[in-house]
Coordinates of C-alpha atoms in Angstrom, one line a residue:
M2 CA -0.3 -0.2 0.1
N3 CA 1.6 3.3 -0.7
G4 CA 0.8 5.1 2.7
L5 CA 3.0 6.6 5.9
M6 CA 2.3 5.9 9.8
I7 CA 2.7 7.7 12.5
V8 CA 2.9 6.6 15.4
G9 CA 4.4 8.0 19.7
T10 CA 6.1 7.4 21.8
A11 CA 3.3 7.5 24.2
S12 CA 0.0 9.0 24.3
D13 CA -0.9 12.3 23.9
V14 CA 2.8 13.6 21.7
G15 CA 0.3 15.1 19.1
K16 CA 0.0 11.9 16.4
T17 CA -3.8 13.1 15.8
M18 CA -2.5 16.2 14.9
I19 CA 0.2 15.4 12.5
C20 CA -1.3 13.0 10.4
T21 CA -4.7 15.5 10.5
A22 CA -1.7 18.3 9.2
L23 CA -0.3 15.2 6.3
C24 CA -3.5 14.9 5.4
R25 CA -3.7 18.8 4.6
L26 CA -0.3 19.0 3.1
F27 CA -0.9 15.6 0.6
S28 CA -4.2 16.9 -0.3
N29 CA -2.3 20.6 -1.8
E30 CA -0.3 18.1 -3.4
G31 CA -3.6 16.8 -5.4
V32 CA -2.6 13.1 -3.7
Q33 CA -6.5 11.5 -3.2
V34 CA -5.5 10.4 0.3
A35 CA -7.5 8.9 3.7
P36 CA -6.7 8.9 7.3
F37 CA -6.8 5.7 9.1
K38 CA -7.2 4.6 13.0
S39 CA -7.6 0.9 12.7
Q40 CA -8.6 0.6 16.8
N41 CA -9.3 4.1 18.2
M42 CA -11.0 5.0 22.0
S43 CA -13.0 7.5 22.4
G44 CA -16.2 9.1 23.8
F45 CA -16.1 11.5 20.9
S46 CA -18.3 10.5 17.7
E47 CA -19.4 11.9 14.9
T48 CA -22.1 9.8 13.1
L49 CA -22.0 9.7 9.1
A50 CA -25.0 9.8 6.9
D51 CA -25.1 6.1 7.1
G52 CA -26.1 6.2 10.7
R53 CA -22.6 4.6 11.6
E54 CA -19.9 6.4 14.0
I55 CA -16.4 6.6 13.1
S56 CA -14.5 9.0 16.0
R57 CA -14.3 12.5 15.8
S58 CA -10.8 12.6 14.7
Q59 CA -10.6 10.8 12.2
F60 CA -14.1 12.5 11.1
Q61 CA -11.6 16.1 10.7
Q62 CA -9.1 14.2 9.3
A63 CA -11.2 13.7 6.6
E64 CA -12.1 17.2 6.8
A65 CA -8.3 18.1 6.6
A66 CA -7.5 15.9 3.5
R67 CA -11.2 17.2 1.8
T68 CA -12.5 14.1 1.5
E69 CA -16.1 12.2 3.0
P70 CA -15.5 10.6 5.9
I71 CA -16.4 6.8 5.8
V72 CA -16.6 4.0 7.8
E73 CA -13.5 2.4 7.2
M74 CA -10.8 5.3 8.3
N75 CA -11.9 3.6 11.9
P76 CA -13.1 0.5 11.6
I77 CA -12.7 -0.4 15.4
L78 CA -14.5 2.5 17.4
M79 CA -14.8 1.7 21.8
K80 CA -16.2 4.6 23.4
P81 CA -15.2 4.5 27.0
G82 CA -18.1 3.3 29.6
E83 CA -18.0 2.6 33.6
D84 CA -16.8 -0.2 35.8
M85 CA -13.9 -0.1 33.4
K86 CA -15.6 -1.0 29.5
A87 CA -16.2 -0.1 26.5
N88 CA -18.8 -0.1 23.9
V89 CA -17.3 -1.5 21.1
L90 CA -18.9 -0.5 17.4
F91 CA -17.4 -2.8 14.0
M92 CA -17.3 -1.0 10.9
G93 CA -20.0 1.7 13.0
V94 CA -22.5 -0.5 14.6
P95 CA -22.4 -1.6 18.2
L96 CA -21.9 -5.0 19.4
E97 CA -21.3 -5.1 22.3
R98 CA -19.8 -3.6 26.0
V99 CA -16.6 -5.6 26.7
D100 CA -13.2 -5.0 29.7
G101 CA -9.7 -4.4 27.8
Q102 CA -8.7 -8.2 28.5
Y103 CA -12.0 -9.5 27.3
F104 CA -11.7 -7.7 23.9
R105 CA -8.2 -8.7 23.6
K106 CA -9.0 -12.6 23.9
E107 CA -12.3 -13.0 22.3
W108 CA -11.9 -10.0 19.5
F109 CA -8.7 -10.0 18.4
D110 CA -9.1 -12.6 15.6
K111 CA -12.3 -10.5 14.2
G112 CA -10.5 -7.3 14.8
L113 CA -7.5 -8.2 12.8
E114 CA -10.0 -9.4 9.8
T115 CA -12.0 -6.4 9.8
I116 CA -8.9 -4.0 10.1
Q117 CA -7.0 -5.4 6.8
Q118 CA -10.5 -5.4 5.1
A119 CA -11.1 -1.8 5.9
L120 CA -7.3 -0.9 4.7
D121 CA -7.7 -3.0 1.8
Y122 CA -11.0 -1.3 0.4
L123 CA -9.3 2.2 1.6
S124 CA -5.8 0.9 -1.0
D125 CA -8.4 0.7 -3.8
H126 CA -10.0 3.8 -3.8
Y127 CA -6.9 6.4 -2.4
D128 CA -3.9 7.1 -3.7
M129 CA -2.2 7.0 -0.1
L130 CA -3.3 6.4 3.6
I131 CA -1.9 8.5 6.2
I132 CA -2.2 6.1 9.3
E133 CA -1.9 6.9 12.9
G134 CA -1.4 4.3 15.9
A135 CA -2.3 4.2 19.5
G136 CA -0.9 5.4 22.5
S137 CA 2.6 3.8 23.2
T138 CA 4.2 1.5 20.4
A139 CA 6.2 -0.3 22.9
E140 CA 3.9 -1.9 25.5
V141 CA 5.5 -4.0 25.7
N142 CA 2.7 -6.0 27.5
L143 CA 0.6 -5.7 25.2
M144 CA 2.6 -6.1 21.8
D145 CA 1.4 -9.7 21.1
R146 CA -2.2 -8.3 20.4
E147 CA -1.8 -5.3 19.7
L148 CA -4.5 -3.9 16.7
T149 CA -3.0 -0.5 16.8
N150 CA 0.6 0.4 15.9
M151 CA 3.0 -1.7 14.4
R152 CA 1.2 -4.6 13.6
V153 CA -0.8 -2.2 11.6
A154 CA 1.8 -1.5 10.3
E155 CA 3.0 -4.7 8.9
L156 CA -0.3 -5.1 7.8
A157 CA -0.3 -2.0 5.5
D158 CA 3.2 -2.0 5.0
V159 CA 4.2 0.9 5.1
P160 CA 7.0 3.5 6.5
V161 CA 6.5 5.1 9.7
L162 CA 7.6 7.9 11.9
L163 CA 8.3 8.1 15.7
V164 CA 6.2 11.5 17.1
A165 CA 8.0 12.5 20.6
D166 CA 6.3 15.1 23.2
I167 CA 9.5 17.4 24.2
S168 CA 7.0 19.5 26.3
K169 CA 7.2 17.6 29.2
G170 CA 10.3 16.2 29.2
G171 CA 12.2 13.4 28.8
A172 CA 12.2 13.4 25.2
F173 CA 15.0 11.6 24.3
A174 CA 14.9 8.5 26.7
S175 CA 11.6 7.8 25.4
I176 CA 12.6 8.0 21.7
I177 CA 15.6 6.1 22.6
G178 CA 13.8 3.6 24.9
T179 CA 10.8 3.0 22.1
L180 CA 13.5 1.9 19.6
Q181 CA 15.3 -0.9 22.2
L182 CA 12.0 -1.9 23.3
L183 CA 10.9 -2.3 19.5
S184 CA 12.2 -5.6 17.6
E185 CA 14.8 -5.2 15.0
E186 CA 12.2 -5.9 11.8
R187 CA 10.1 -3.0 13.6
R188 CA 12.7 -0.8 14.4
R189 CA 13.8 -1.0 10.3
R190 CA 10.3 0.2 9.4
I191 CA 11.3 3.9 11.4
K192 CA 12.5 5.9 9.2
G193 CA 12.7 9.4 11.1
I194 CA 11.3 11.1 14.8
I195 CA 9.5 13.7 15.4
I196 CA 9.6 15.9 17.9
N197 CA 6.7 17.4 18.6
K198 CA 5.1 20.8 21.1
F199 CA 8.5 22.3 21.5
Y200 CA 8.6 25.7 23.2
G201 CA 10.3 28.1 22.2
D202 CA 13.3 28.7 19.7
A203 CA 14.3 25.2 17.4
S204 CA 16.8 26.7 16.4
Y205 CA 18.9 26.3 19.8
F206 CA 17.9 22.3 19.6
E207 CA 19.9 21.8 16.9
D208 CA 22.6 19.7 19.2
G209 CA 19.9 17.7 20.5
V210 CA 18.4 16.8 17.2
Q211 CA 22.4 16.1 16.4
F212 CA 22.6 13.4 19.3
I213 CA 19.6 11.4 18.4
E214 CA 20.6 11.1 15.2
D215 CA 23.5 9.9 15.6
Y216 CA 22.2 7.5 18.6
T217 CA 19.7 6.3 16.7
G218 CA 21.0 6.2 12.8
I219 CA 17.7 8.0 12.3
P220 CA 17.2 11.5 11.0
V221 CA 14.8 14.0 12.8
V222 CA 12.7 14.7 9.9
G223 CA 10.7 17.8 11.9
V224 CA 10.7 19.9 15.5
I225 CA 7.0 21.1 15.3
P226 CA 6.4 24.4 17.8
I227 CA 3.5 24.5 20.0
L228 CA 0.5 25.9 18.1
E229 CA -1.8 27.7 21.1
N230 CA -4.3 28.7 18.6
H231 CA -4.8 26.1 16.1
G232 CA -8.4 25.7 16.5
I233 CA -8.9 22.4 16.0
P234 CA -10.3 20.1 18.8
E235 CA -8.1 17.2 19.9
E236 CA -8.1 13.6 20.4
D237 CA -8.4 14.6 24.3
M238 CA -11.2 16.9 24.4
D239 CA -11.3 17.7 27.9
Q240 CA -8.1 20.0 26.6
E241 CA -9.1 22.9 26.3
T242 CA -8.2 24.4 22.3
L243 CA -7.8 27.8 21.6
P244 CA -9.9 29.6 18.7
A245 CA -8.4 29.9 15.7
M246 CA -8.7 34.0 14.3
E247 CA -12.4 34.2 12.6
G248 CA -12.0 33.3 8.9
I249 CA -9.3 30.9 8.7
D250 CA -9.2 27.9 7.5
V251 CA -8.0 26.1 10.6
Y252 CA -6.7 23.0 8.9
E253 CA -4.8 25.1 5.8
Q254 CA -3.6 27.0 8.9
W255 CA -2.5 24.0 10.7
A256 CA -0.4 22.7 8.2
I257 CA 1.1 25.5 6.9
H258 CA 2.7 25.5 10.6
V259 CA 4.1 21.7 10.6
R260 CA 5.3 22.2 7.0
K261 CA 7.4 25.0 8.2
H262 CA 9.3 22.5 10.6
I263 CA 9.3 19.1 8.9
N264 CA 11.7 18.4 6.0
W265 CA 8.9 18.0 3.8
P266 CA 10.9 16.8 0.9
L267 CA 12.6 13.9 3.0
I268 CA 8.7 12.7 4.3
Q269 CA 8.2 12.6 0.6
T270 CA 11.0 10.4 -0.2
M271 CA 10.0 8.3 1.8
L272 CA 6.9 6.8 0.0
E273 CA 8.7 6.5 -3.4

């Protein structure tokens, strides 16, 4: 398949927003692009014209990509409920309410099949997929039956970018630790690293970029500063988002900001 996957060193590193920017950037290049997230745990969804539901994040990414949102973009949606259980939706249709262990045990094979079918459909109908992972890509206790990160990259056979959040500290350890916990085969699939949520002048981080590249052998393809007023509701909707200026295309504004701070030509060559 033709596509690119974005995974993270942890939750809330900015995977959703980076995928949103990439959807718009490739759309601006005339590419018919589709967002994809195999399994999303979110209490925020959008109802499509046919009555089925997908995560609000993939709905917004489809808007950024200038394409109609469809259930294949988010084949598994888990809506958190009470008692550590979630309402499971497959292809936008509610099935049952389960806890995490039951889902891992009883729904893994069906989930894998559904994800592959959705990937195949999107690959047949779009030029490119922008695939979003979930949480950390190196949760060793979940790797054997995960349906959200490197297994999906393998199903789609796409290159991967690893995102780390530098705003809270610990970005160096999280990047290097994540790579160390991946198998050699999966580590080879990671073609670039993005440092996200940088405060201040990114030029002051050049020594940090050099260290990461020297230590890992993987290029840093972007150091993206914080943009407070982007106006796009983020994955965790409890977080307050400052509104953009009136009349602004929020997706275009965000995509322009991201493009200024990434090596866009290098990312494009990863897809050749």
